[in-house]
Amino acid sequence: MNVEEYCKFMFDNKNIKKCEECPENMQMQQDNRLPCGQYHCWVALSCEQGGNNEA
């Protein structure tokens, strides 16, 4: 995945919680964490920070 494709994925709120497709998925699911090892979705956080918020 190149930088443009990465940004397109990360700043599209339609991709929130699409962990299987996410480039940050590191198969680290544990406790209540997502497969990326985080508690909050990277895409949701990216969209909150000024990405594409279209539904």
Coordinates of N, CA and C in Angstrom, one line a residue:
M1 N 0.9 -1.2 0.0 CA 0.0 0.0 0.0 C 0.9 1.2 0.0
N2 N 0.7 2.1 -0.9 CA 1.5 3.4 -1.0 C 0.8 4.4 0.0
V3 N 1.5 5.5 0.1 CA 1.1 6.6 1.0 C -0.3 7.1 0.6
E4 N -0.5 7.3 -0.6 CA -1.8 7.9 -1.1 C -3.0 6.9 -0.7
E5 N -2.8 5.6 -0.9 CA -3.8 4.6 -0.6 C -4.0 4.5 0.9
Y6 N -2.9 4.6 1.7 CA -2.9 4.6 3.1 C -3.8 5.8 3.6
C7 N -3.5 7.0 3.2 CA -4.3 8.1 3.6 C -5.7 8.0 3.2
K8 N -6.0 7.6 2.0 CA -7.4 7.4 1.5 C -8.1 6.5 2.5
F9 N -7.5 5.4 2.9 CA -8.1 4.4 3.8 C -8.3 5.1 5.2
M10 N -7.3 5.7 5.7 CA -7.3 6.2 7.1 C -8.2 7.4 7.3
F11 N -8.5 8.2 6.2 CA -9.3 9.3 6.4 C -10.7 9.1 5.8
D12 N -11.2 7.9 5.7 CA -12.5 7.6 5.2 C -13.3 6.9 6.3
N13 N -14.3 7.7 6.9 CA -15.0 7.1 8.1 C -15.8 5.8 7.8
K14 N -15.9 5.5 6.5 CA -16.6 4.2 6.2 C -15.7 3.0 6.5
N15 N -14.4 3.3 6.8 CA -13.4 2.3 7.1 C -13.3 2.1 8.6
I16 N -14.0 2.8 9.4 CA -13.9 2.6 10.9 C -14.3 1.2 11.3
K17 N -13.4 0.6 12.1 CA -13.5 -0.8 12.6 C -13.4 -1.8 11.5
K18 N -12.9 -1.5 10.3 CA -12.7 -2.5 9.3 C -11.2 -3.1 9.5
C19 N -11.0 -3.7 10.6 CA -9.7 -4.1 11.1 C -9.0 -5.1 10.1
E20 N -9.8 -6.0 9.5 CA -9.2 -6.9 8.5 C -8.5 -6.2 7.4
E21 N -9.0 -5.1 6.9 CA -8.5 -4.3 5.8 C -7.5 -3.3 6.2
C22 N -7.4 -2.9 7.5 CA -6.6 -1.8 8.0 C -5.1 -2.1 7.9
P23 N -4.4 -1.1 7.3 CA -2.9 -1.3 7.2 C -2.2 -1.3 8.6
E24 N -2.9 -0.8 9.6 CA -2.3 -0.9 11.0 C -2.6 -2.2 11.7
N25 N -3.3 -3.1 11.1 CA -3.6 -4.4 11.8 C -2.4 -5.2 11.9
M26 N -2.0 -5.5 13.1 CA -0.8 -6.2 13.4 C -1.1 -7.5 14.1
Q27 N -2.4 -7.9 14.0 CA -2.8 -9.2 14.6 C -2.4 -9.3 16.1
M28 N -2.6 -8.2 16.8 CA -2.2 -8.1 18.3 C -3.4 -8.1 19.2
Q29 N -4.5 -8.6 18.8 CA -5.7 -8.5 19.6 C -5.5 -9.1 20.9
Q30 N -5.8 -8.4 22.0 CA -5.7 -8.8 23.3 C -6.6 -8.0 24.2
D31 N -7.0 -8.5 25.3 CA -7.9 -7.7 26.2 C -9.1 -7.2 25.4
N32 N -9.3 -5.9 25.6 CA -10.4 -5.2 24.8 C -9.8 -4.4 23.7
R33 N -8.6 -4.7 23.3 CA -7.9 -3.9 22.2 C -8.2 -4.4 20.8
L34 N -8.0 -3.5 19.9 CA -8.2 -3.9 18.5 C -7.0 -4.6 18.0
P35 N -7.1 -5.2 16.8 CA -5.9 -6.0 16.3 C -4.6 -5.2 16.1
C36 N -4.8 -3.8 16.0 CA -3.6 -3.0 15.9 C -2.9 -2.8 17.3
G37 N -3.5 -3.2 18.4 CA -3.0 -3.1 19.7 C -3.5 -1.8 20.4
Q38 N -4.4 -1.1 19.8 CA -4.9 0.1 20.3 C -6.3 -0.1 20.9
Y39 N -6.8 0.8 21.7 CA -8.1 0.8 22.2 C -9.1 1.5 21.3
H40 N -8.6 2.5 20.6 CA -9.4 3.3 19.7 C -9.0 3.1 18.3
C41 N -10.0 3.1 17.4 CA -9.7 2.9 16.0 C -8.9 4.0 15.4
W42 N -7.8 3.7 14.7 CA -6.9 4.6 14.0 C -7.7 5.5 13.0
V43 N -8.7 4.8 12.3 CA -9.4 5.5 11.3 C -10.3 6.6 11.9
A44 N -11.0 6.2 13.0 CA -11.9 7.1 13.7 C -11.1 8.3 14.2
L45 N -10.0 8.1 14.8 CA -9.1 9.2 15.3 C -8.6 10.0 14.1
S46 N -8.3 9.4 13.0 CA -7.8 10.2 11.9 C -9.0 11.1 11.3
C47 N -10.2 10.6 11.3 CA -11.3 11.3 10.8 C -11.6 12.5 11.7
E48 N -11.5 12.3 13.0 CA -11.7 13.3 14.0 C -10.7 14.5 13.9
Q49 N -9.5 14.2 13.4 CA -8.5 15.2 13.3 C -8.5 15.9 12.0
G50 N -9.6 15.8 11.2 CA -9.8 16.7 10.0 C -9.7 15.9 8.7
G51 N -9.9 14.7 8.7 CA -10.0 13.9 7.5 C -11.3 14.0 6.8
N52 N -11.6 13.1 6.0 CA -12.9 13.0 5.3 C -14.0 12.6 6.2
N53 N -14.9 13.4 6.6 CA -16.0 13.0 7.5 C -17.3 12.7 6.8
E54 N -17.3 12.5 5.5 CA -18.5 12.2 4.8 C -18.9 10.8 5.1
A55 N -20.3 10.7 5.2 CA -20.8 9.3 5.5 C -21.0 8.5 4.2

